[in-house]
mmCIF file of C-alpha atoms and ligand atoms in Angstrom:
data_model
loop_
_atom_site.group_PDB
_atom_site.id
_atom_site.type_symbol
_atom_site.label_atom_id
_atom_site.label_comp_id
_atom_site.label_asym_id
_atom_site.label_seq_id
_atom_site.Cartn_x
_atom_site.Cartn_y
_atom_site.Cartn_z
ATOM 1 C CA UNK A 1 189.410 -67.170 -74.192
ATOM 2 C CA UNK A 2 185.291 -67.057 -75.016
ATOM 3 C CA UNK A 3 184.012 -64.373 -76.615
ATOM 4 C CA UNK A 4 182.351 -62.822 -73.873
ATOM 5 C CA UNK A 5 185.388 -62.907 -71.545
ATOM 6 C CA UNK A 6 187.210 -61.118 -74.798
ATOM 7 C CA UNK A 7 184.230 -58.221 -75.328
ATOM 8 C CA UNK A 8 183.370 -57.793 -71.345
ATOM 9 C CA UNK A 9 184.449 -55.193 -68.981
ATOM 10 C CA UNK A 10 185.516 -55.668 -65.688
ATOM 11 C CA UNK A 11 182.831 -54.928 -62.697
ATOM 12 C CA UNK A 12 183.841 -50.495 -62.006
ATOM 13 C CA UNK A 13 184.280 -50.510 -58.422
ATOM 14 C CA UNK A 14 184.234 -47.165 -56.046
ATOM 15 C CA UNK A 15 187.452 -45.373 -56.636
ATOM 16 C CA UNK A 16 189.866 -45.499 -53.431
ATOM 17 C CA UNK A 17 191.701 -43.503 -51.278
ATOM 18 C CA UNK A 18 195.228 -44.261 -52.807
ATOM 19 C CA UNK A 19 193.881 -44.103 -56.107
ATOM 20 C CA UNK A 20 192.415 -40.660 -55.299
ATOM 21 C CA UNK A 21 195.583 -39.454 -53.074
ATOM 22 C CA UNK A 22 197.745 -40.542 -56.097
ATOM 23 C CA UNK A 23 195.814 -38.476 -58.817
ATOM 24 C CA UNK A 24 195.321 -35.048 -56.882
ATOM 25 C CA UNK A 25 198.480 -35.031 -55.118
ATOM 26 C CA UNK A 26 196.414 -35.262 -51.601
ATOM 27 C CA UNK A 27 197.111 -36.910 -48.332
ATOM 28 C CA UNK A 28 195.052 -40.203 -48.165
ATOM 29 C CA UNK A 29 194.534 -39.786 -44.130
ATOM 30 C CA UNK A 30 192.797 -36.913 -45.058
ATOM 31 C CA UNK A 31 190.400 -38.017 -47.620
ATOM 32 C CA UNK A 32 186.755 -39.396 -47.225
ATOM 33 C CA UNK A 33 185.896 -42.808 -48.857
ATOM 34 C CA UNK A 34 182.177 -42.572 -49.475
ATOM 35 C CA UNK A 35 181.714 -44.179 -52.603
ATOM 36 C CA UNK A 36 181.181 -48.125 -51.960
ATOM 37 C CA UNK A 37 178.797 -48.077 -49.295
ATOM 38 C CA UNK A 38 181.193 -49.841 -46.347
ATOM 39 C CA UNK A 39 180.022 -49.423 -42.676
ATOM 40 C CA UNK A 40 181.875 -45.623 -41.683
ATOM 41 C CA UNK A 41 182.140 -46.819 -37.930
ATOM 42 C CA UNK A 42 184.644 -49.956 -39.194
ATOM 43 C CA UNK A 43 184.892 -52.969 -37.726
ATOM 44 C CA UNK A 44 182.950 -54.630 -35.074
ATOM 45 C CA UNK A 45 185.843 -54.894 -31.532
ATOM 46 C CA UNK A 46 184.284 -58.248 -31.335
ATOM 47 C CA UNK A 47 184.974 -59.184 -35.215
ATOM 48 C CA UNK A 48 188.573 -57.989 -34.720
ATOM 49 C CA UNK A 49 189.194 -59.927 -31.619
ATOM 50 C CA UNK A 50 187.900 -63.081 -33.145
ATOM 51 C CA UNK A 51 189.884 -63.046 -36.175
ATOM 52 C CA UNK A 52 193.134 -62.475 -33.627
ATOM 53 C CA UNK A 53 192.022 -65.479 -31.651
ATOM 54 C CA UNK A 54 191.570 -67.974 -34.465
ATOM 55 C CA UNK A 55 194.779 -66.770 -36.841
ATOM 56 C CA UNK A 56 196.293 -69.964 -35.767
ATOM 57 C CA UNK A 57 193.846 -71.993 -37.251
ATOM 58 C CA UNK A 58 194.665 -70.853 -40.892
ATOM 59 C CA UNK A 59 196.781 -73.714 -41.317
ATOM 60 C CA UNK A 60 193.165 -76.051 -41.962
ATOM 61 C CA UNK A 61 190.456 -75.948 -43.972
ATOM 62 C CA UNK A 62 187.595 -74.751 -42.395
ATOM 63 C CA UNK A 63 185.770 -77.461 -41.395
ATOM 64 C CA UNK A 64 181.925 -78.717 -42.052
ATOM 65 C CA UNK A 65 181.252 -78.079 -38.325
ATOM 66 C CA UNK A 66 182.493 -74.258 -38.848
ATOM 67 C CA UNK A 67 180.062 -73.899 -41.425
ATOM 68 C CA UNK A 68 177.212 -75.587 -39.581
ATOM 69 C CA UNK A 69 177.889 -72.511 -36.207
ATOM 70 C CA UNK A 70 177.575 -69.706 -38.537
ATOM 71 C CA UNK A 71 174.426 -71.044 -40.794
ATOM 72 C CA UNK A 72 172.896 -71.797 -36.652
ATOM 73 C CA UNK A 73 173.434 -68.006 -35.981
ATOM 74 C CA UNK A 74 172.030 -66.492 -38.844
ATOM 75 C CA UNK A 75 168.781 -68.967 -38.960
ATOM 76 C CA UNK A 76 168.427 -68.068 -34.899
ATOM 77 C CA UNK A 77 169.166 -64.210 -35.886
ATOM 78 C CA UNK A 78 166.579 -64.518 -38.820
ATOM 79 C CA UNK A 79 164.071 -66.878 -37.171
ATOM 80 C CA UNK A 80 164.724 -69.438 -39.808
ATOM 81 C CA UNK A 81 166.686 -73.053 -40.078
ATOM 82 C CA UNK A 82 169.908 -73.844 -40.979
ATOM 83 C CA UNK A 83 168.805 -75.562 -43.630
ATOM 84 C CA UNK A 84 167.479 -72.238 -44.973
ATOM 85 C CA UNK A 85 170.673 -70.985 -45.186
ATOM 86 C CA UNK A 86 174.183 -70.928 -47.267
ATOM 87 C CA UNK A 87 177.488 -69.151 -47.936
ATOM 88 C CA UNK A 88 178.899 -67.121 -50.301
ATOM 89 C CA UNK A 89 182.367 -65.511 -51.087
ATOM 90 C CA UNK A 90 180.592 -62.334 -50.715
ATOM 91 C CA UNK A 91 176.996 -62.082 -51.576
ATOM 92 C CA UNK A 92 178.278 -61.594 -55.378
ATOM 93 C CA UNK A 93 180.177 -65.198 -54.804
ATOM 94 C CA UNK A 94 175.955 -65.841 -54.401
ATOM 95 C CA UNK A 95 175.001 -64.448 -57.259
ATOM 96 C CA UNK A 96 177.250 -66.131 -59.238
ATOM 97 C CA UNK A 97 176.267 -69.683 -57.670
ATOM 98 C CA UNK A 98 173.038 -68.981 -58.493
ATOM 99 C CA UNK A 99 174.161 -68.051 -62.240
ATOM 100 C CA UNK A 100 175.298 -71.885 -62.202
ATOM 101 C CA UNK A 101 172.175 -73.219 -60.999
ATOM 102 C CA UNK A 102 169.524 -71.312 -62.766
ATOM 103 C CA UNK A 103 171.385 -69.780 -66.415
ATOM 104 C CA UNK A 104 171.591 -71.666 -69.829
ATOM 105 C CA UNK A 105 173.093 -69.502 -72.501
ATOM 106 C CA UNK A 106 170.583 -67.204 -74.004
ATOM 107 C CA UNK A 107 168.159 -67.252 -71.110
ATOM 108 C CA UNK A 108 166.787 -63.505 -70.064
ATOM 109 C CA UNK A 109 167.088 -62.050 -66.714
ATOM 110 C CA UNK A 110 165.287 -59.185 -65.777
ATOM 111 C CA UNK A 111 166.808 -56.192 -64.125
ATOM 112 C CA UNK A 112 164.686 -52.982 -62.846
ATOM 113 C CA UNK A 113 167.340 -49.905 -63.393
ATOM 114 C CA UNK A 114 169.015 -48.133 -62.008
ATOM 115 C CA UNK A 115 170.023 -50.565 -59.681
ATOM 116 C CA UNK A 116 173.301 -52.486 -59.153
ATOM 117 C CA UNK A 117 175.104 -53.503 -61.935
ATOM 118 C CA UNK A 118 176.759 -56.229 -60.751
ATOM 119 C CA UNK A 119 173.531 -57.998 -62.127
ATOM 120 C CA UNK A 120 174.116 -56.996 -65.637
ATOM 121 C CA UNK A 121 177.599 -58.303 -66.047
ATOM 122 C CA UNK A 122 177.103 -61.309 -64.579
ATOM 123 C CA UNK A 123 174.134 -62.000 -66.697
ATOM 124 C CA UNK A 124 176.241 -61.244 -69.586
ATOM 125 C CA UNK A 125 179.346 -63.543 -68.317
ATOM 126 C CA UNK A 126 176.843 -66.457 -68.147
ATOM 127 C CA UNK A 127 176.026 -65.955 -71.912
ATOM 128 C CA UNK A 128 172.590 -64.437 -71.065
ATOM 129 C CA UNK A 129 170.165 -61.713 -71.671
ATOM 130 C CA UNK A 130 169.728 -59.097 -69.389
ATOM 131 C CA UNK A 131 166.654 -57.124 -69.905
ATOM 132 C CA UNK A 132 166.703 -54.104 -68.221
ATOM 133 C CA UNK A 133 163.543 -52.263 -67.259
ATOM 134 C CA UNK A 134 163.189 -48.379 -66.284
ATOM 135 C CA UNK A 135 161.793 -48.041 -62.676
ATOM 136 C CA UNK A 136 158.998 -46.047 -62.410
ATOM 137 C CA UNK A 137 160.119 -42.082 -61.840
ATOM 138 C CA UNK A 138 160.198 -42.434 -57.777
ATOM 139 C CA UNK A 139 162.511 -45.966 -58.941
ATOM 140 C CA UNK A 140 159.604 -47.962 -57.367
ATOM 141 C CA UNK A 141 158.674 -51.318 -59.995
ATOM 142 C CA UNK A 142 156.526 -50.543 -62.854
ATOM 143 C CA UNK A 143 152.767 -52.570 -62.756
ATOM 144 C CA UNK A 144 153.488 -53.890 -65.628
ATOM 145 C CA UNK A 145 157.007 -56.044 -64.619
ATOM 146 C CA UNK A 146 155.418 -59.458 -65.340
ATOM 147 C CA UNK A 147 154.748 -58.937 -68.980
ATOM 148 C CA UNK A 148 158.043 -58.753 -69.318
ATOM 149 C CA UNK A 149 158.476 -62.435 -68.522
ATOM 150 C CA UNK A 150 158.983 -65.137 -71.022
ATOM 151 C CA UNK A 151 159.555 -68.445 -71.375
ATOM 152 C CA UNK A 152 163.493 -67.334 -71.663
ATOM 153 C CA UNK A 153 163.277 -65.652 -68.360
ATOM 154 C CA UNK A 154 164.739 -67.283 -65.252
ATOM 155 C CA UNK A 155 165.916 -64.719 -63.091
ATOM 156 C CA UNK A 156 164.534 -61.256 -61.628
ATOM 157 C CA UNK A 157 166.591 -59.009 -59.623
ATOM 158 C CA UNK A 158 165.207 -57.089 -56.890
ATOM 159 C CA UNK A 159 167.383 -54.794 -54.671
ATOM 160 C CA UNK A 160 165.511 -53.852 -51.564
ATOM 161 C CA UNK A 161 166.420 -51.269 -50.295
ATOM 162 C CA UNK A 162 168.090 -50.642 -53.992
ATOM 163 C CA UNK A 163 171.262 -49.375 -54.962
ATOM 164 C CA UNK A 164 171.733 -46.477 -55.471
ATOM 165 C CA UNK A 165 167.777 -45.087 -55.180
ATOM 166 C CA UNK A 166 167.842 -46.113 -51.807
ATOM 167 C CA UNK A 167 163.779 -47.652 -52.076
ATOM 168 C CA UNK A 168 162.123 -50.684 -51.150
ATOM 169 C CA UNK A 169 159.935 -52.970 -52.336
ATOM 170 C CA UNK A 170 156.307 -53.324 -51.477
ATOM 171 C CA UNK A 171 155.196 -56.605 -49.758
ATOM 172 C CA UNK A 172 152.298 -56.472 -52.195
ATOM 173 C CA UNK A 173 154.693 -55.747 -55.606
ATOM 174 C CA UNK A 174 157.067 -58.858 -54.672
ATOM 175 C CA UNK A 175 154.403 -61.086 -54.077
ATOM 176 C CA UNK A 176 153.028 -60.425 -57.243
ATOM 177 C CA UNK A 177 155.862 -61.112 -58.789
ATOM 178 C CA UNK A 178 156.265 -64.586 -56.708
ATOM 179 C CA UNK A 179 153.568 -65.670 -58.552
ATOM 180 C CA UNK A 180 155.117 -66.209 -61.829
ATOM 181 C CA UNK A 181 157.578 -69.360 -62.429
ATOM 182 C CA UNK A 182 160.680 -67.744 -61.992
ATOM 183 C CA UNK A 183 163.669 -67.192 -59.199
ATOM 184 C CA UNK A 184 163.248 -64.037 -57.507
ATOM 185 C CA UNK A 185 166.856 -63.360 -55.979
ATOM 186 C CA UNK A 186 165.781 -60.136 -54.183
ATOM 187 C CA UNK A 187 168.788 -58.534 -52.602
ATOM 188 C CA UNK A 188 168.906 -57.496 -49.190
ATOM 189 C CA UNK A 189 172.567 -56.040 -48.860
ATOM 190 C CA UNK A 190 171.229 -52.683 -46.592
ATOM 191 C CA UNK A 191 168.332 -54.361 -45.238
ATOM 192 C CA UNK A 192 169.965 -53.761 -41.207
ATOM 193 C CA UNK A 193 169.535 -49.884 -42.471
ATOM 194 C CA UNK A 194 165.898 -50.436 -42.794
ATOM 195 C CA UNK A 195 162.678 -51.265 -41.161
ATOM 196 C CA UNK A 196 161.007 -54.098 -43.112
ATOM 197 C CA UNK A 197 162.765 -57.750 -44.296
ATOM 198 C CA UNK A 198 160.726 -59.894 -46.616
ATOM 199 C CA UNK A 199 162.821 -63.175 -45.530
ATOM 200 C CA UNK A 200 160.151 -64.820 -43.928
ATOM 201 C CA UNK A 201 158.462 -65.253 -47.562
ATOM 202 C CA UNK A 202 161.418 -67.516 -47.758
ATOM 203 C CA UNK A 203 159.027 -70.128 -45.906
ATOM 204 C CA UNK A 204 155.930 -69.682 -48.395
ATOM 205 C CA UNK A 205 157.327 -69.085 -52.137
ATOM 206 C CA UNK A 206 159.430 -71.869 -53.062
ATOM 207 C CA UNK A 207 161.041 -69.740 -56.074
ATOM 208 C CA UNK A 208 162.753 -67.011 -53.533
ATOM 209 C CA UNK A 209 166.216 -66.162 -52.293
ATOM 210 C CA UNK A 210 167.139 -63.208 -50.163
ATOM 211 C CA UNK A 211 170.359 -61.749 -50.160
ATOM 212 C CA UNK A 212 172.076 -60.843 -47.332
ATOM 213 C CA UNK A 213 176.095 -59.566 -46.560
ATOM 214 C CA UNK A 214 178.278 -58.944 -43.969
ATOM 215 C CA UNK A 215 180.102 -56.660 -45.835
ATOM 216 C CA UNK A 216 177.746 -53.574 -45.077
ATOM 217 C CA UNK A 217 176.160 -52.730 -41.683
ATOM 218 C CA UNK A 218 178.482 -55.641 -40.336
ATOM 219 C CA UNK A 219 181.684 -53.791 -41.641
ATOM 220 C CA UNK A 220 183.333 -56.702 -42.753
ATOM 221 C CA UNK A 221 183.432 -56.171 -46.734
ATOM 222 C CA UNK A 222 186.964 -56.452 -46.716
ATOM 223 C CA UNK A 223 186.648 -60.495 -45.500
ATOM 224 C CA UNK A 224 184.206 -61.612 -48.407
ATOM 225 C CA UNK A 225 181.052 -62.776 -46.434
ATOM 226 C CA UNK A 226 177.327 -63.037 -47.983
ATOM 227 C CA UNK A 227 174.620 -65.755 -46.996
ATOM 228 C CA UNK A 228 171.604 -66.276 -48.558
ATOM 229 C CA UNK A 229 168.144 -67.383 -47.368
ATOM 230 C CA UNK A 230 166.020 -69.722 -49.476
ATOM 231 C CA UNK A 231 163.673 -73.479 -49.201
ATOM 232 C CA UNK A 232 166.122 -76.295 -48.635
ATOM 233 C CA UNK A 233 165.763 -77.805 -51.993
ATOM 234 C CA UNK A 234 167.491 -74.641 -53.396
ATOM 235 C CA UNK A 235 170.227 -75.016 -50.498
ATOM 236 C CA UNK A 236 170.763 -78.534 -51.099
ATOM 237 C CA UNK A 237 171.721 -78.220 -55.069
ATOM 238 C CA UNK A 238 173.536 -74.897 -54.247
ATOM 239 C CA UNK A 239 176.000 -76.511 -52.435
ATOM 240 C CA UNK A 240 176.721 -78.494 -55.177
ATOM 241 C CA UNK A 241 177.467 -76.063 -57.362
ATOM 242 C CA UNK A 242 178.911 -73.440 -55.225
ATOM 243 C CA UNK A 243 183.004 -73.815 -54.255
ATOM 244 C CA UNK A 244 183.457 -76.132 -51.362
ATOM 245 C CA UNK A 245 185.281 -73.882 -49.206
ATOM 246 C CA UNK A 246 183.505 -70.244 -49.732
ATOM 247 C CA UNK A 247 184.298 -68.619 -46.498
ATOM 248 C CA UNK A 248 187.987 -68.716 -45.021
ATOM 249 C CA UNK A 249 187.954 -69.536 -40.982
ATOM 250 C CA UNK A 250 188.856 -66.034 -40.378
ATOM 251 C CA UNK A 251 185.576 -64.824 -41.854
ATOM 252 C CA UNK A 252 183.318 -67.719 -39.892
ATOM 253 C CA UNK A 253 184.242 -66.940 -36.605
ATOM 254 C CA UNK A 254 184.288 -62.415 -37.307
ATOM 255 C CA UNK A 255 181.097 -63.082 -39.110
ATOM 256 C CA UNK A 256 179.809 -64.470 -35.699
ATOM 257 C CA UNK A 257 181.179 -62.242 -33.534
ATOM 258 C CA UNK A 258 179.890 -59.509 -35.424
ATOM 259 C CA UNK A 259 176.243 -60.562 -35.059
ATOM 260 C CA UNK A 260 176.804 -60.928 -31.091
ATOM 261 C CA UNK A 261 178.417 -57.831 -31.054
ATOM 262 C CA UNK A 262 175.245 -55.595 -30.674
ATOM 263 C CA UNK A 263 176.782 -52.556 -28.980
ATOM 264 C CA UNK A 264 178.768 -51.994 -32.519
ATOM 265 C CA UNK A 265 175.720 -52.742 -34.682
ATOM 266 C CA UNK A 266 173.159 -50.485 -32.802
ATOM 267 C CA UNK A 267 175.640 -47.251 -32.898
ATOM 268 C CA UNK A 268 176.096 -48.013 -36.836
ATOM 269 C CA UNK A 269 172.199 -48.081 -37.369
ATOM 270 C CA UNK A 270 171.906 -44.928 -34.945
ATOM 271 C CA UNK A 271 174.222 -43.250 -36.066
ATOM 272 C CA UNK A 272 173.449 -43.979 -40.069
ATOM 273 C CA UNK A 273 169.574 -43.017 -39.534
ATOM 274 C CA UNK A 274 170.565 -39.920 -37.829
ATOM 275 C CA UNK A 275 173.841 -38.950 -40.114
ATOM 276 C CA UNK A 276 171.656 -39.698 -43.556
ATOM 277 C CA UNK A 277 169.241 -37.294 -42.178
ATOM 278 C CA UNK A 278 171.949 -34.715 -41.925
ATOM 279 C CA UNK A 279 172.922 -34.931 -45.267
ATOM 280 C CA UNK A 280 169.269 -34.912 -46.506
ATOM 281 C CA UNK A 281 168.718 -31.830 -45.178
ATOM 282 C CA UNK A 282 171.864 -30.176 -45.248
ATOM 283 C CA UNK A 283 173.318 -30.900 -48.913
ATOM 284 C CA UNK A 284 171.918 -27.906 -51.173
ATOM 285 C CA UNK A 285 170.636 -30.703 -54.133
ATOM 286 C CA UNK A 286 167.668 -32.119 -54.647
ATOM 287 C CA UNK A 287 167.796 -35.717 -52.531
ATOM 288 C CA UNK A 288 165.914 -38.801 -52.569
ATOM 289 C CA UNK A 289 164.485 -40.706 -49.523
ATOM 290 C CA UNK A 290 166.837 -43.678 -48.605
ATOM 291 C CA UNK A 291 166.713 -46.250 -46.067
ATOM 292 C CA UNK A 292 169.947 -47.543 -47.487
ATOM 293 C CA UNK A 293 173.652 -46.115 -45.567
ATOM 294 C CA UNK A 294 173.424 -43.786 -48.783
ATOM 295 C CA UNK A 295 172.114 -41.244 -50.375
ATOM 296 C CA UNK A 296 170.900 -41.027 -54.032
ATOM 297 C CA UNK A 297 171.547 -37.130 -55.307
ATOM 298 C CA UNK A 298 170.405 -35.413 -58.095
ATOM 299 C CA UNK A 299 172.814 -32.821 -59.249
ATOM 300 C CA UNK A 300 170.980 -30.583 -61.905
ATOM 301 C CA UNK A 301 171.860 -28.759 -63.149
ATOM 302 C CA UNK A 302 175.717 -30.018 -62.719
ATOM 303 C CA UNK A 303 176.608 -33.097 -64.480
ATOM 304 C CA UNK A 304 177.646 -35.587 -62.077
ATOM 305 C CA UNK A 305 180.746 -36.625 -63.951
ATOM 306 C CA UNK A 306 181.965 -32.743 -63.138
ATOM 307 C CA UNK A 307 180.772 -32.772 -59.472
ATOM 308 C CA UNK A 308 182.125 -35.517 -58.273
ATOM 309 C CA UNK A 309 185.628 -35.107 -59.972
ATOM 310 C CA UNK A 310 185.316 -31.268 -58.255
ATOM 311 C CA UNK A 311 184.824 -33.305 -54.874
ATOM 312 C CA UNK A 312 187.536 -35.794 -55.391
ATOM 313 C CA UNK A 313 190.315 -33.000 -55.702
ATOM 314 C CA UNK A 314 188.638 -31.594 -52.464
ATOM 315 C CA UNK A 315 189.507 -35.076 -51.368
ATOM 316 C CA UNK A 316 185.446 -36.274 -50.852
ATOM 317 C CA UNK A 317 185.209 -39.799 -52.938
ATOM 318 C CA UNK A 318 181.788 -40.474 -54.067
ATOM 319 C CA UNK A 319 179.783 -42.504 -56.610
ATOM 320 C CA UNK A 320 179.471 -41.081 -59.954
ATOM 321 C CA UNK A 321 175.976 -42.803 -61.334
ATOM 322 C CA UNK A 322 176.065 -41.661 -65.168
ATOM 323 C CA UNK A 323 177.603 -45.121 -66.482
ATOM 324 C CA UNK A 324 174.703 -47.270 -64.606
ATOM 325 C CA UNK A 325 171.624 -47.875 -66.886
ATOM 326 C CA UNK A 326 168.361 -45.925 -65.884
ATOM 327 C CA UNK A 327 170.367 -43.270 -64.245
ATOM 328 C CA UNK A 328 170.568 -39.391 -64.982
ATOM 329 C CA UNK A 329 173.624 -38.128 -66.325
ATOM 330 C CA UNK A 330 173.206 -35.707 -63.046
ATOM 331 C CA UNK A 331 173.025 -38.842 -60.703
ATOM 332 C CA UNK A 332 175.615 -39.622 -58.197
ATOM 333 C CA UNK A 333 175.146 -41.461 -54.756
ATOM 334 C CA UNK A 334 177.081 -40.549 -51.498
ATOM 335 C CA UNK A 335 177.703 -43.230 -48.766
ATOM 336 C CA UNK A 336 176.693 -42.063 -45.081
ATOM 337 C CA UNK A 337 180.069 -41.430 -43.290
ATOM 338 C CA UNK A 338 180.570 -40.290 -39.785
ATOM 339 C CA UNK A 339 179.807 -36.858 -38.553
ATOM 340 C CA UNK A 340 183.304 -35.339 -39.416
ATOM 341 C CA UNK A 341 183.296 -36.814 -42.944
ATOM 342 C CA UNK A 342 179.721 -36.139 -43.841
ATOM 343 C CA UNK A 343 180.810 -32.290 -42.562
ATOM 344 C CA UNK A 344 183.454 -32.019 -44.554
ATOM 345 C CA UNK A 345 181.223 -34.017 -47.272
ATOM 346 C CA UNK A 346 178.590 -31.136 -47.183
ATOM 347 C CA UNK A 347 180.901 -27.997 -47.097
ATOM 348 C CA UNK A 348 182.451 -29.071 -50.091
ATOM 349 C CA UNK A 349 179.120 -29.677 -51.943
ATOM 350 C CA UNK A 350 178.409 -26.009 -50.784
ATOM 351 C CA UNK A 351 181.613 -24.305 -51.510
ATOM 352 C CA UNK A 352 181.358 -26.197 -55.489
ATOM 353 C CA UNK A 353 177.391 -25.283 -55.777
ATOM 354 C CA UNK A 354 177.956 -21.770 -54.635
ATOM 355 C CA UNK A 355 180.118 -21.277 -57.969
HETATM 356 C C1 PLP B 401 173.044 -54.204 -53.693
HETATM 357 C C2 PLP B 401 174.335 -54.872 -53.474
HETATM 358 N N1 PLP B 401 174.381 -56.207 -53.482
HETATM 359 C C3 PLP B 401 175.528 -56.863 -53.294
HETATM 360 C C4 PLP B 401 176.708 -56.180 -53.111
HETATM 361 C C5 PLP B 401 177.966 -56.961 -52.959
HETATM 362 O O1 PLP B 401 178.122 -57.318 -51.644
HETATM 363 P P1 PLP B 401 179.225 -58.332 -51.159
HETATM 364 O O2 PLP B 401 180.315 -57.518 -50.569
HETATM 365 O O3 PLP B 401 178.522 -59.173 -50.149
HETATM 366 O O4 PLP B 401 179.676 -59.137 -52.335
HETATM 367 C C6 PLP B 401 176.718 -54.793 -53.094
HETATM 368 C C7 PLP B 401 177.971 -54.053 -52.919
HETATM 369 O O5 PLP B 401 178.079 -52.877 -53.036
HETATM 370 C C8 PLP B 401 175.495 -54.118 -53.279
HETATM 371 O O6 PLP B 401 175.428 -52.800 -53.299
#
């Protein structure tokens, strides 16, 4: 084993309902999962039908021409080319592809925190340098980002809207940063939540990839489906480097019925604006402005670590943000549920603030 597989810590994912059920002695039907940011309406009908129809397919490897429908859809859905497109296991099966491509040991990458830390470790698995820079106080980029570029630096994260601040980036801040010799991998996981996309930039900046997933307003986390949208000289090497089968058939053909099934993706953007809203106004803590399917909360003057463990015995799971760099020990972040859970979300926030 390397050293760095030896010292590193494995990526700290949202606790879950069993988990949670286990520990308090609670009934898991009755608990609310809000702490990984999954699409609270479930499944697209259309996804679920799809996956029924094609379970007898398993048997094959998905084939080239499999590969070649889905990358059609999302160009047509993004109003790019297929050739602007590829696959991931996920969008982190992305990330890490892109680790392959652009990482030598002791490179930098630069990472604007808070933000998600899936950056971080898998800058540190590659045997690089993550340099992590404090967002400004309203976790938009500092002006001064590019001095922090080297001739070490490769890679600079962007999550728009980020995780867990729930902010975008300006047009005018990212193309700025374009303009120095480095990849830009600016991650789009919430962008259906919001208004504005910067993938057509894809088309003029030859050093950007956008990040996109299925596994959030397309509520298919559980199936492991990202894409990513780039120039076709970066999609040609990526698929060398990236595994030769990344997305089971299953996935493919839910991943396609989920973008035709509109009906299912309109109610979860409705119903997320309108929810998010609810819990803006209604949760007695300061919160920020998202346009995420989350909200970032600042607990003062109750440590987060407290709060949210008060919340999980009330059988509300949320995200506790003290362990991510550039966050408040007060910090935690709350994924949007549906009406009942974000209720039940809010009384309990009550009830333990009222204390
Ligand atoms: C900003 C961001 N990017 C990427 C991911 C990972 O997404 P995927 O399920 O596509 O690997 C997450 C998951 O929470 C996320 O918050």
């Amino acid at each position: 084993m390397n050293k760095v597989a030896k010292e590193i810590d494995e990526y700290k994912r949202g606790k879950t309902k069993e988990e949670i059920a286990e520990k308090y002695g609670l009934n898991p039907n009755e608990i609310v999962s809000l702490a990984s940011n999954e699409n609270s309406y479930g499944p697209p009908p259309k996804a679920i039908q799809a996956i029924k129809e094609n379970a007898g397919r398993v048997y094959r490897y998905p084939s080239p021409k499999d590969a070649e429908r889905i990358r059609r859809e999302i160009a047509q859905k993004t109003k790019l080319k297929p050739e602007n497109v590829v696959l991931g296991t996920g969008s982190d099966g992305i990330m890490e592809s892109l680790m392959k491509m652009y990482i030598e040991p002791g490179d930098q990458v630069i990472i604007p925190t808070p933000t998600f830390s899936y950056y971080t470790l898998l800058t540190k698995i590659y045997k690089a340098k993550p340099k992590h820079i404090q967002r400004n106080q309203n976790y938009s980029l500092p002006k001064n980002i590019s001095n922090e570029i080297n001739q070490d630096t490769k890679i600079i994260f962007i999550c728009s809207p980020n995780n867990p601040t729930g902010n975008t980036v300006t047009t005018e801040k990212l193309k700025q940063i374009l303009k120095q010799d480095i990849l830009v991998v600016l991650d789009e996981a919430y962008i259906e939540f919001a208004d504005q996309t910067h993938a057509p930039l894809v088309k003029q900046h030859d050093n950007l990839v956008v990040l996109r997933t299925f596994s959030k307003a397309y509520g298919l986390a559980g199936l492991r489906i990202g894409y990513a949208l780039t120039n076709p000289k970066i999609t040609n090497k990526y698929k060398a480097v990236s595994p030769p089968f990344p997305l089971a058939i299953p996935s493919i053909e839910a991943a396609i019925a989920a973008l035709n099934d509109k009906e299912h993706h309109k109610k979860t953007i409705k119903n997320n604006q309108r929810e998010r809203k609810r819990l803006q106004k209604e949760i007695p803590l300061k919160t920020y402005p998202s346009k995420g399917n989350y909200v970032f909360i600042d607990t003062s003057p109750i440590k987060a670590t407290k709060i949210t463990k008060k919340l999980m015995k009330k059988g509300v799971i949320v995200r506790d943000c003290t362990p991510i760099p550039g966050c408040k020990d007060t910090h935690i972040r709350i994924t949007v549920g549906t009406p009942k859970e974000n209720t039940k979300t809010i009384q309990a926030i009550k009830k333990i603030t009222k204390k």
